[in-house]
mmCIF file of C-alpha atoms in Angstrom:
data_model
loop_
_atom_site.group_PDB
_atom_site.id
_atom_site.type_symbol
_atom_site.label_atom_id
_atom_site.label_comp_id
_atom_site.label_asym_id
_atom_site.label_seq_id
_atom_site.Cartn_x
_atom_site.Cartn_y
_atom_site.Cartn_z
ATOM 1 C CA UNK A 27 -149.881 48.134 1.858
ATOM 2 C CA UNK A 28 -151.805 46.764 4.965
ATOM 3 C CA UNK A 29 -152.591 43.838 2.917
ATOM 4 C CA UNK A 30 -148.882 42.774 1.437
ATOM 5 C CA UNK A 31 -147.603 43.073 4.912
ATOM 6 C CA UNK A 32 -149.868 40.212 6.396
ATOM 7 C CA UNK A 33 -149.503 38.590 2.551
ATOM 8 C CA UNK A 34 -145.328 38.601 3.649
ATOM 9 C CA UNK A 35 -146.289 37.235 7.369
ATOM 10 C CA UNK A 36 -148.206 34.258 6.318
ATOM 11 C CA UNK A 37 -145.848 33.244 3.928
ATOM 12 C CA UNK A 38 -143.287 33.640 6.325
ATOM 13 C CA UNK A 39 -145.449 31.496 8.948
ATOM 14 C CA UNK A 40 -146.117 29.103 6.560
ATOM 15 C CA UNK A 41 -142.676 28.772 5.551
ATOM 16 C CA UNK A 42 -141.817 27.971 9.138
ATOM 17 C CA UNK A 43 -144.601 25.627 9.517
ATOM 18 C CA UNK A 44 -143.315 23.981 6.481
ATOM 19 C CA UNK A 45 -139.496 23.397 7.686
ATOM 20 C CA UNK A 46 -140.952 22.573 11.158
ATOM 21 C CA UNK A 47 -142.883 19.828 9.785
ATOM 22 C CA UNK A 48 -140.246 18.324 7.424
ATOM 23 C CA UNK A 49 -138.232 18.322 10.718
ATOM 24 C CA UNK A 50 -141.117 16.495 12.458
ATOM 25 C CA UNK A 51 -141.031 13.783 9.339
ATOM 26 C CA UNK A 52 -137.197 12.973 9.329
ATOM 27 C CA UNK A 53 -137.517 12.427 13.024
ATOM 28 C CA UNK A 54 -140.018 10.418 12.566
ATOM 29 C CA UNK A 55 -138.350 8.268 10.114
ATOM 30 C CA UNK A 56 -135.595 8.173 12.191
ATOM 31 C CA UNK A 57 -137.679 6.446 14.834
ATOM 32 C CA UNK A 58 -139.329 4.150 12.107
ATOM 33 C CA UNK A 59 -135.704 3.504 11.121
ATOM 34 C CA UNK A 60 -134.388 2.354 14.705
ATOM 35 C CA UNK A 61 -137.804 0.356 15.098
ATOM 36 C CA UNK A 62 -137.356 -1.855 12.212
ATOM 37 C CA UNK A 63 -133.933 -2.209 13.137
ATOM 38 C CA UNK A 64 -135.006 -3.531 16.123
ATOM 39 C CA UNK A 65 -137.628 -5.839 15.325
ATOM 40 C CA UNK A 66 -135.050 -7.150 12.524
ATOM 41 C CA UNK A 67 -132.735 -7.890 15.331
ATOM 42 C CA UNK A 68 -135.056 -9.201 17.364
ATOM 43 C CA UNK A 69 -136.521 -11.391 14.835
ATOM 44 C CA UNK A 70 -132.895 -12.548 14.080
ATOM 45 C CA UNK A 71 -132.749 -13.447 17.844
ATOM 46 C CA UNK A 72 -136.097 -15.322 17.829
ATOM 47 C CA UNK A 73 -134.459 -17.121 14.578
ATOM 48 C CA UNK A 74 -131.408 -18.052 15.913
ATOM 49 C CA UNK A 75 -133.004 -19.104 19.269
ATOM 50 C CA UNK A 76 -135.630 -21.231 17.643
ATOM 51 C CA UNK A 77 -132.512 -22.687 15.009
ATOM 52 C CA UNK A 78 -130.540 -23.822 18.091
ATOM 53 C CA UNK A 79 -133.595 -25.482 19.593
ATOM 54 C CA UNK A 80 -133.981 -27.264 17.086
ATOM 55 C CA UNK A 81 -130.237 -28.393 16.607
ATOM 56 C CA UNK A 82 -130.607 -29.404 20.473
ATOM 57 C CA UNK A 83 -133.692 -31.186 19.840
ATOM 58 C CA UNK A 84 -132.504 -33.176 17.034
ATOM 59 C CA UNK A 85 -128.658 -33.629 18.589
ATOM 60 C CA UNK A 86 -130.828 -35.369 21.238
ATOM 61 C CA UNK A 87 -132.904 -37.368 19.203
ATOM 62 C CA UNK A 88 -129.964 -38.797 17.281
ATOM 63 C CA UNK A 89 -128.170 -39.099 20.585
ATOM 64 C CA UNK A 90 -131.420 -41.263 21.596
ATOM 65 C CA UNK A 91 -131.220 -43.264 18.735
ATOM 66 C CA UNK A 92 -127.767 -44.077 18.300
ATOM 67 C CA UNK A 93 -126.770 -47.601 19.334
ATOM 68 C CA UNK A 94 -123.173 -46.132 19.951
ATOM 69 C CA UNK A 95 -121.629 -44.659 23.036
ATOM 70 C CA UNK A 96 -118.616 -44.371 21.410
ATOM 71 C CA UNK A 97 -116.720 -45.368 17.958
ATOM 72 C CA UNK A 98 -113.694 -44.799 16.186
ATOM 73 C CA UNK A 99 -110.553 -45.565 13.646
ATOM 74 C CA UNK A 100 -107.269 -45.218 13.096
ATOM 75 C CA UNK A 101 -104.382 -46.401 10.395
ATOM 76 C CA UNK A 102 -100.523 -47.882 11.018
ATOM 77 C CA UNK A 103 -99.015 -50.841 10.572
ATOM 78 C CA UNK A 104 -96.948 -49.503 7.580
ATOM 79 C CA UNK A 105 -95.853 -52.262 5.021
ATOM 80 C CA UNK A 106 -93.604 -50.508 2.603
ATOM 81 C CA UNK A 107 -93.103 -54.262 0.479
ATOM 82 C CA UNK A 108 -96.401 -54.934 0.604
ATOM 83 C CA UNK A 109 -97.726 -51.071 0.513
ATOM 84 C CA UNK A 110 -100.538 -52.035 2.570
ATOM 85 C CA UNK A 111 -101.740 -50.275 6.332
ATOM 86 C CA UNK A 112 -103.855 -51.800 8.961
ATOM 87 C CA UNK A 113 -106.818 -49.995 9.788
ATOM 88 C CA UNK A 114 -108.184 -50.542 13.738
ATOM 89 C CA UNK A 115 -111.831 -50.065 14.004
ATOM 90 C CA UNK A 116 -113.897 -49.930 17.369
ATOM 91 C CA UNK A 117 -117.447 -49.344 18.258
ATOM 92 C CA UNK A 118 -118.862 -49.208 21.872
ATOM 93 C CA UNK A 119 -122.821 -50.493 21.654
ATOM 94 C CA UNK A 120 -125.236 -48.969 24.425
ATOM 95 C CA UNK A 121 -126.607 -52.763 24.920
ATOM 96 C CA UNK A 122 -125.008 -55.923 23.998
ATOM 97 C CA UNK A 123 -124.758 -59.322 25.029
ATOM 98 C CA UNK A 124 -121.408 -60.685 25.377
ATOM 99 C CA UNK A 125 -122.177 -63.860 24.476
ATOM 100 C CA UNK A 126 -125.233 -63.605 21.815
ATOM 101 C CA UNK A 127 -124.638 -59.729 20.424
ATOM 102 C CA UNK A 128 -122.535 -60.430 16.951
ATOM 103 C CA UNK A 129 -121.255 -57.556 15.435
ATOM 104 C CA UNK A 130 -119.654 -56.744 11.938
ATOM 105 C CA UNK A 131 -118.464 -53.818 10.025
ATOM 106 C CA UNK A 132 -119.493 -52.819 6.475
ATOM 107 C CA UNK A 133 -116.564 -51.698 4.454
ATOM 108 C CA UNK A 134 -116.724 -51.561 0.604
ATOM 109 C CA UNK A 135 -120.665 -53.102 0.752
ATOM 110 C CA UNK A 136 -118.449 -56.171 2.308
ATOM 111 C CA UNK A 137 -119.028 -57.458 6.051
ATOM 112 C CA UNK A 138 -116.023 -57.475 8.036
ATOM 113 C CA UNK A 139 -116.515 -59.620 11.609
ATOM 114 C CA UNK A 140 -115.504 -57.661 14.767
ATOM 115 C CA UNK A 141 -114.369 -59.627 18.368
ATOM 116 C CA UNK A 142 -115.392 -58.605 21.409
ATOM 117 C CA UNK A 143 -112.589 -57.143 23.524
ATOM 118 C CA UNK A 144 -112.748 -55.212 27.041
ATOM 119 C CA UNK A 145 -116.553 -54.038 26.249
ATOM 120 C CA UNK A 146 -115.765 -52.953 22.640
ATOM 121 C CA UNK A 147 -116.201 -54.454 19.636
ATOM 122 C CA UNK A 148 -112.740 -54.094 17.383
ATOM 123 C CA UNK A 149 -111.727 -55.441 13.781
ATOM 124 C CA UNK A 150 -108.079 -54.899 12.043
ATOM 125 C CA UNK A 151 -108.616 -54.908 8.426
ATOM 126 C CA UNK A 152 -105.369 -54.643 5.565
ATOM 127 C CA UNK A 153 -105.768 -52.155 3.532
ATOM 128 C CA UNK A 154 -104.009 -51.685 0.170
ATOM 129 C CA UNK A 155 -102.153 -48.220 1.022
ATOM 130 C CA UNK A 156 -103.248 -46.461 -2.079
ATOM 131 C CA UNK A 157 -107.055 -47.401 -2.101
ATOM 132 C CA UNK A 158 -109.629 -45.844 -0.541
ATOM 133 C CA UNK A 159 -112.132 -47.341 1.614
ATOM 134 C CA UNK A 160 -115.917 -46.701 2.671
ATOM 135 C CA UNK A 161 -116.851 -48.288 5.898
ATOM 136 C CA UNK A 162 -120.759 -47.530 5.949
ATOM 137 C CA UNK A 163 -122.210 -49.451 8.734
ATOM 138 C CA UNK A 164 -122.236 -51.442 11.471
ATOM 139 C CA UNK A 165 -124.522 -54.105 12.073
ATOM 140 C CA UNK A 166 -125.502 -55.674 15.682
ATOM 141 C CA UNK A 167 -127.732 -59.388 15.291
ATOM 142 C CA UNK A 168 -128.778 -61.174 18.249
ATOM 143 C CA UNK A 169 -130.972 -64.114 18.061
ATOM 144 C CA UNK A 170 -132.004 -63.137 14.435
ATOM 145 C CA UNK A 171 -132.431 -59.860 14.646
ATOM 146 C CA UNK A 172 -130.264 -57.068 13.339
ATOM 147 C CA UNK A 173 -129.754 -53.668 14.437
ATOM 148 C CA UNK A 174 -127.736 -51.028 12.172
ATOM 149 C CA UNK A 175 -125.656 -48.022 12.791
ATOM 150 C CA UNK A 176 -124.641 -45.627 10.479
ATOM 151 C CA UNK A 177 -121.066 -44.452 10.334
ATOM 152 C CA UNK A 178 -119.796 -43.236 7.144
ATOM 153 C CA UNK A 179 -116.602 -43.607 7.776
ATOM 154 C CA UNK A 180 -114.333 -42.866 5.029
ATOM 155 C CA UNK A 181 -110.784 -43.472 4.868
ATOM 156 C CA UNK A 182 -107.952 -42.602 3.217
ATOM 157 C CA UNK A 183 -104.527 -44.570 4.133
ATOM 158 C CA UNK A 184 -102.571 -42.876 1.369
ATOM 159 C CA UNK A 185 -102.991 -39.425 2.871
ATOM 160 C CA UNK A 186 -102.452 -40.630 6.813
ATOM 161 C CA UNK A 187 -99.286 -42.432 6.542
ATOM 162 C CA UNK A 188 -97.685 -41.253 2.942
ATOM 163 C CA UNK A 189 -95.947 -37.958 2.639
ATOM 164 C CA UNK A 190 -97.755 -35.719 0.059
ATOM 165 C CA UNK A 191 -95.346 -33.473 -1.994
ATOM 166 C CA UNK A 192 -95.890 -30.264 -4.361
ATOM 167 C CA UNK A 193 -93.135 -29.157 -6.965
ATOM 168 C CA UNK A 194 -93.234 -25.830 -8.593
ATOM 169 C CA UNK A 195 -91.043 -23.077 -9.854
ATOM 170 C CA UNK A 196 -90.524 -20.008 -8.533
ATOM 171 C CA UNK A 197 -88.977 -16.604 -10.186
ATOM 172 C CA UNK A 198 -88.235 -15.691 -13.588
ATOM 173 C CA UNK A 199 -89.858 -17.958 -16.830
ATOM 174 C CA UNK A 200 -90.435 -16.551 -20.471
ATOM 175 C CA UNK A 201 -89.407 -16.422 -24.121
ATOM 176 C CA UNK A 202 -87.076 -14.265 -25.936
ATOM 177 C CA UNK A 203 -87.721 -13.587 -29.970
ATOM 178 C CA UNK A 204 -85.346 -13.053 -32.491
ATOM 179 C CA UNK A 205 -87.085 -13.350 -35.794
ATOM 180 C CA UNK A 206 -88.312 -17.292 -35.827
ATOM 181 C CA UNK A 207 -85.546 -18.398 -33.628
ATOM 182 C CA UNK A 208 -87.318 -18.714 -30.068
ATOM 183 C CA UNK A 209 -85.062 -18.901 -26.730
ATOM 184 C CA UNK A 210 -86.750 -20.347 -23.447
ATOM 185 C CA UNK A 211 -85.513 -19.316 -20.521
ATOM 186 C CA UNK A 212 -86.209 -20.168 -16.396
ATOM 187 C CA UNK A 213 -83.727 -18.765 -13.371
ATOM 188 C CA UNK A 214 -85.298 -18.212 -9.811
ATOM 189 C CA UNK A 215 -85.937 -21.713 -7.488
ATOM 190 C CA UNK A 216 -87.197 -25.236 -7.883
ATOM 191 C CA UNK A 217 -89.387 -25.519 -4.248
ATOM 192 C CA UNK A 218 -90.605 -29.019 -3.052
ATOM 193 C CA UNK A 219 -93.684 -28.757 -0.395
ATOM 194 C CA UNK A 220 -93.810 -32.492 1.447
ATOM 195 C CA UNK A 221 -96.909 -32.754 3.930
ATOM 196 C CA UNK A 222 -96.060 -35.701 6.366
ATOM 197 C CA UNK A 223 -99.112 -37.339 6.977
ATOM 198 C CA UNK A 224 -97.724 -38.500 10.138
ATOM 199 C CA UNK A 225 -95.133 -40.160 7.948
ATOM 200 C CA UNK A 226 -91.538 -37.788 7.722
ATOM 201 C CA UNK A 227 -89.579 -39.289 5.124
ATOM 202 C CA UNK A 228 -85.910 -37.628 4.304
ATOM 203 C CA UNK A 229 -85.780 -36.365 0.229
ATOM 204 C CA UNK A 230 -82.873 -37.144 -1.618
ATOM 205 C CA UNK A 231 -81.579 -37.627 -5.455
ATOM 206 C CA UNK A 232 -83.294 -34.943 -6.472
ATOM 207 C CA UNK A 233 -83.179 -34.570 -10.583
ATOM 208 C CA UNK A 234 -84.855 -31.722 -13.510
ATOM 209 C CA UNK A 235 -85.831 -33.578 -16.819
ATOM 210 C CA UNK A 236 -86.824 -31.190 -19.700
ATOM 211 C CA UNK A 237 -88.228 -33.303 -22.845
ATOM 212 C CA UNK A 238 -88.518 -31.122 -26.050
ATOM 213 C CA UNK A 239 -91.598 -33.030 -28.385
ATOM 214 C CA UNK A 240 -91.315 -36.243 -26.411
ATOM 215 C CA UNK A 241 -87.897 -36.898 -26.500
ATOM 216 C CA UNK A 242 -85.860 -35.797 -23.142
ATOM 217 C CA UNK A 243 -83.138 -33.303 -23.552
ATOM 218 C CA UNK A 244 -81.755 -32.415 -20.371
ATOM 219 C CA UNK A 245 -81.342 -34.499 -17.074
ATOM 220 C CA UNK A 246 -79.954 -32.254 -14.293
ATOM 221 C CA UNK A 247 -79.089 -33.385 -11.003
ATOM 222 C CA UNK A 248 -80.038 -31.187 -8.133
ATOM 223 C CA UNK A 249 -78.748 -30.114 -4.595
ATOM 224 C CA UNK A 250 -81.602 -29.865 -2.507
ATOM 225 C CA UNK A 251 -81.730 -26.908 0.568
ATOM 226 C CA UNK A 252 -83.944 -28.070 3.419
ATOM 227 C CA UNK A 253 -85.378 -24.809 4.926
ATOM 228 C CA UNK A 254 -88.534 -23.696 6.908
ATOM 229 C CA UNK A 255 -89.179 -27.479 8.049
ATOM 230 C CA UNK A 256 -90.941 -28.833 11.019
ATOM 231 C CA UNK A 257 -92.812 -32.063 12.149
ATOM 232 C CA UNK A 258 -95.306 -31.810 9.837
ATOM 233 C CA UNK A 259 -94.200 -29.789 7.100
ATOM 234 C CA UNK A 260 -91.119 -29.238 5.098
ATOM 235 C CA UNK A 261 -89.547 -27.166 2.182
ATOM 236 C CA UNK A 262 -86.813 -27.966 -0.386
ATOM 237 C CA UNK A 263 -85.356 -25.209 -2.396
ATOM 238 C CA UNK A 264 -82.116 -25.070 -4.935
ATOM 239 C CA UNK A 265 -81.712 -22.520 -7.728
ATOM 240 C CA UNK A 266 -82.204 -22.775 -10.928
ATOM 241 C CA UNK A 267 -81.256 -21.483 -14.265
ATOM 242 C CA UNK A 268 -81.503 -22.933 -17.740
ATOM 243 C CA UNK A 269 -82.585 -21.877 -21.441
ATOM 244 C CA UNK A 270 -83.281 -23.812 -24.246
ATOM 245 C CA UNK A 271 -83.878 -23.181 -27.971
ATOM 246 C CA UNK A 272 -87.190 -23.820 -29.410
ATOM 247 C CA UNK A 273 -89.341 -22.977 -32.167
ATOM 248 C CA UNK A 274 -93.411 -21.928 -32.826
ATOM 249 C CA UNK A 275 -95.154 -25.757 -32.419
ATOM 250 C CA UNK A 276 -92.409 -27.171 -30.088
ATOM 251 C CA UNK A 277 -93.997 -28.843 -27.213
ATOM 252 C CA UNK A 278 -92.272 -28.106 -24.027
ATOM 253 C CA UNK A 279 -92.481 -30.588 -20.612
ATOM 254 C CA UNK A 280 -90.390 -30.337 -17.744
ATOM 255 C CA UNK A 281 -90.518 -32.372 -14.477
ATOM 256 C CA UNK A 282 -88.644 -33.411 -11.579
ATOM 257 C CA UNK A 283 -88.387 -36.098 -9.540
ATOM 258 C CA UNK A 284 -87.166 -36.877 -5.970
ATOM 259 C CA UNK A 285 -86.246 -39.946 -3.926
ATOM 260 C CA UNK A 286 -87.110 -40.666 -0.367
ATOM 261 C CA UNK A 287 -85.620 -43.178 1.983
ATOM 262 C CA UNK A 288 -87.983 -45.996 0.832
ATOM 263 C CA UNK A 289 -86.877 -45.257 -2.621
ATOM 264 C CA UNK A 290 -90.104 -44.153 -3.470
ATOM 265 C CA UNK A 291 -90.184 -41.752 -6.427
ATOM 266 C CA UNK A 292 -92.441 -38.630 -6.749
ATOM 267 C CA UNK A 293 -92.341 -36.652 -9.917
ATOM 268 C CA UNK A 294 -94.139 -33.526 -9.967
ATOM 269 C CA UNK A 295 -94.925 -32.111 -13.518
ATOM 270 C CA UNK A 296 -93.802 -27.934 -13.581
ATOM 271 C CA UNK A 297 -94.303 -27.294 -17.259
ATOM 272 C CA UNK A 298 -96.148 -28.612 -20.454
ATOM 273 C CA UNK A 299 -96.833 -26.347 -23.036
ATOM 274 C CA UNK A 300 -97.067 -25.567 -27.069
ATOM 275 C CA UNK A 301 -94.517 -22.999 -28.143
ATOM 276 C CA UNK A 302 -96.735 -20.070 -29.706
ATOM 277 C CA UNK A 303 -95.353 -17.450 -32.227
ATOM 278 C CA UNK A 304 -95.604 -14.200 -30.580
ATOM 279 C CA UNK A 305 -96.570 -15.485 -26.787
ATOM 280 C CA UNK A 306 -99.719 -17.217 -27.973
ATOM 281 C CA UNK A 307 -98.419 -20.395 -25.727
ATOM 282 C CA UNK A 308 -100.818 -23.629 -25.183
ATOM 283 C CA UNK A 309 -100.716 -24.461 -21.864
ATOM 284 C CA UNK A 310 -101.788 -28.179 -21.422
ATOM 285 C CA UNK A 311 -101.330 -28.200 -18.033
ATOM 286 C CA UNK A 312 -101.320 -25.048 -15.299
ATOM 287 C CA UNK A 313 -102.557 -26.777 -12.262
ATOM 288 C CA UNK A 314 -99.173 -25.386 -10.232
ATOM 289 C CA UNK A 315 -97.999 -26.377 -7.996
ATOM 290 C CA UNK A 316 -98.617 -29.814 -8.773
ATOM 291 C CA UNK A 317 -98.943 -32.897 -6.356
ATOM 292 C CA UNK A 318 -96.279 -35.362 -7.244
ATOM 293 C CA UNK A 319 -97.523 -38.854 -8.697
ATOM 294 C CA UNK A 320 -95.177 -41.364 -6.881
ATOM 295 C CA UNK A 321 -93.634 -44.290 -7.851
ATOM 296 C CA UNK A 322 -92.130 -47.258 -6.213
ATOM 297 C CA UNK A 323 -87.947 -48.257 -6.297
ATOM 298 C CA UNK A 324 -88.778 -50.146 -9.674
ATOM 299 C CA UNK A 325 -90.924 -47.542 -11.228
ATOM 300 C CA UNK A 326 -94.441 -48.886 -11.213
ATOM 301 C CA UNK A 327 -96.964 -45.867 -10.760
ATOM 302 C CA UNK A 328 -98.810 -46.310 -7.187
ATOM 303 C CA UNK A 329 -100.594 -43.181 -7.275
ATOM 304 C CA UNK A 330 -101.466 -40.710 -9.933
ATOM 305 C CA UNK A 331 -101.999 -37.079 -8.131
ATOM 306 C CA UNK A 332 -104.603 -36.114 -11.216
ATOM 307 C CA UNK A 333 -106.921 -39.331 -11.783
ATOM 308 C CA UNK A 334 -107.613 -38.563 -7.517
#
């Protein structure tokens, strides 16, 4: 009896000494826990310290090097005949004579002369308004020898001074089936996006052409709301509601097209699709809303939104 007694005790004990220990072992994995936490952080702060030393250092060094104080571009000069900008260039060199330092620009892999002016060196250069440009370099030679400086400049007159403008349409758009006959139907909004570009331009004459396999079908002319517009954005809305009849293989397009005050056209593309039995529809192009392509008062293209 003696002997089960102390047999329950030191089970008892041990059970204690069990549960006391576990105890022990989460706390100390707690600790081990909050210590790797800590050296991770403190690691990350050693990281990040050493990262922005580095930045410093080699901010410096390229501040060291750089034959430039200062540098800079900028597009105007607007030519609507011509559709060409002028793009002003200036760079600022640390040393320079003004009578022996010659300095030129190179745009396209061509060298462009700059003219001394007021302690900066400055070049206007034409640009055709829908062409890009890549000015790389400038170059600094003085009694034969050259210095360069990169720039990497790369400019884009056609989005600084030309309005950009997404068409798309908004609400309701589907296909209703009775047997093989097939109706196509849109109601809801036609919305016009224009970005500026530092260049507001009023929208007008406003049209919806729907071409059913190539050959146009509708022409619609459309009253355009102006709404939620500022100095750099604006927004174009009208309702709209149409159906057509169509058949499995048709091939649907729809587009519109808008005027602004230049006469410049933009036509943004909203639809083109294959007519599928049953709602198995080949969409050949979904990229909505689309940037407008625009064209000029006698219809040549300028600038296609999908080859850029």
């Amino acid at each position: 009896m003696m002997n089960n007694k102390l047999q329950k005790l030191f089970n008892i004990v041990l059970c204690i000494l069990l549960v006391l220990c576990l105890m022990q072992m989460n706390t100390m994995n707690q600790e081990l826990k909050s210590l790797r936490n800590t050296m991770n952080n403190q690691y990350n702060s050693i990281q990040n310290s050493v990262n922005a030393i580095s930045s410093n250092v080699r901010n410096q060094m390229e501040e060291a090097n750089n034959l430039l104080t200062d540098s800079g571009w900028s597009t105007g000069g607007l030519n609507i005949e011509d559709k060409t900008a002028i793009l002003s260039c200036y760079v600022v060199p640390k040393e320079y004579s003004p009578k022996g330092t010659a300095a030129e620009l190179i745009c396209n892999d061509k060298a462009v002369p700059m003219q001394l002016k007021d302690d900066k060196y400055v070049a206007e250069i034409t640009l055709p308004l829908f062409e890009d440009m890549k000015i790389s370099t400038v170059q600094f030679t003085e009694n034969g020898a050259i210095r360069t400086q990169q720039l990497n400049w790369h400019i884009s007159p056609r989005y600084d001074m030309v309005p950009s403008v997404y068409m798309y349409h908004s609400g309701g758009n589907g296909y209703t089936y009775r047997g093989e006959n097939i109706t196509k139907y849109y109601d809801g909004y036609l919305e016009i996006d224009v970005v500026h570009n530092g260049l507001a331009k009023n929208l007008k004459e406003a049209e919806i052409v729907t071409l059913l396999n190539g050959v146009e079908t509708m022409r619609n002319t459309l009253d355009l709301e102006e709404i939620n517009s500022n100095e750099d954005t604006a927004h174009y809305r009208t309702e709209f509601d149409q159906k057509m009849e169509v058949k499995a293989g048709d091939t649907v397009e729809m587009y519109m097209t808008v005027k602004d005050e230049n006469g410049w056209i933009y036509r943004g593309i909203l639809e083109d699709v294959e007519v599928g039995q049953d709602g198995n529809h080949k969409y050949t192009h979904d990229g909505f809303p689309a940037e407008a392509d625009i064209y000029d008062a006698n219809g040549n293209l300028l600038f296609e939104a999908y080859k850029n």
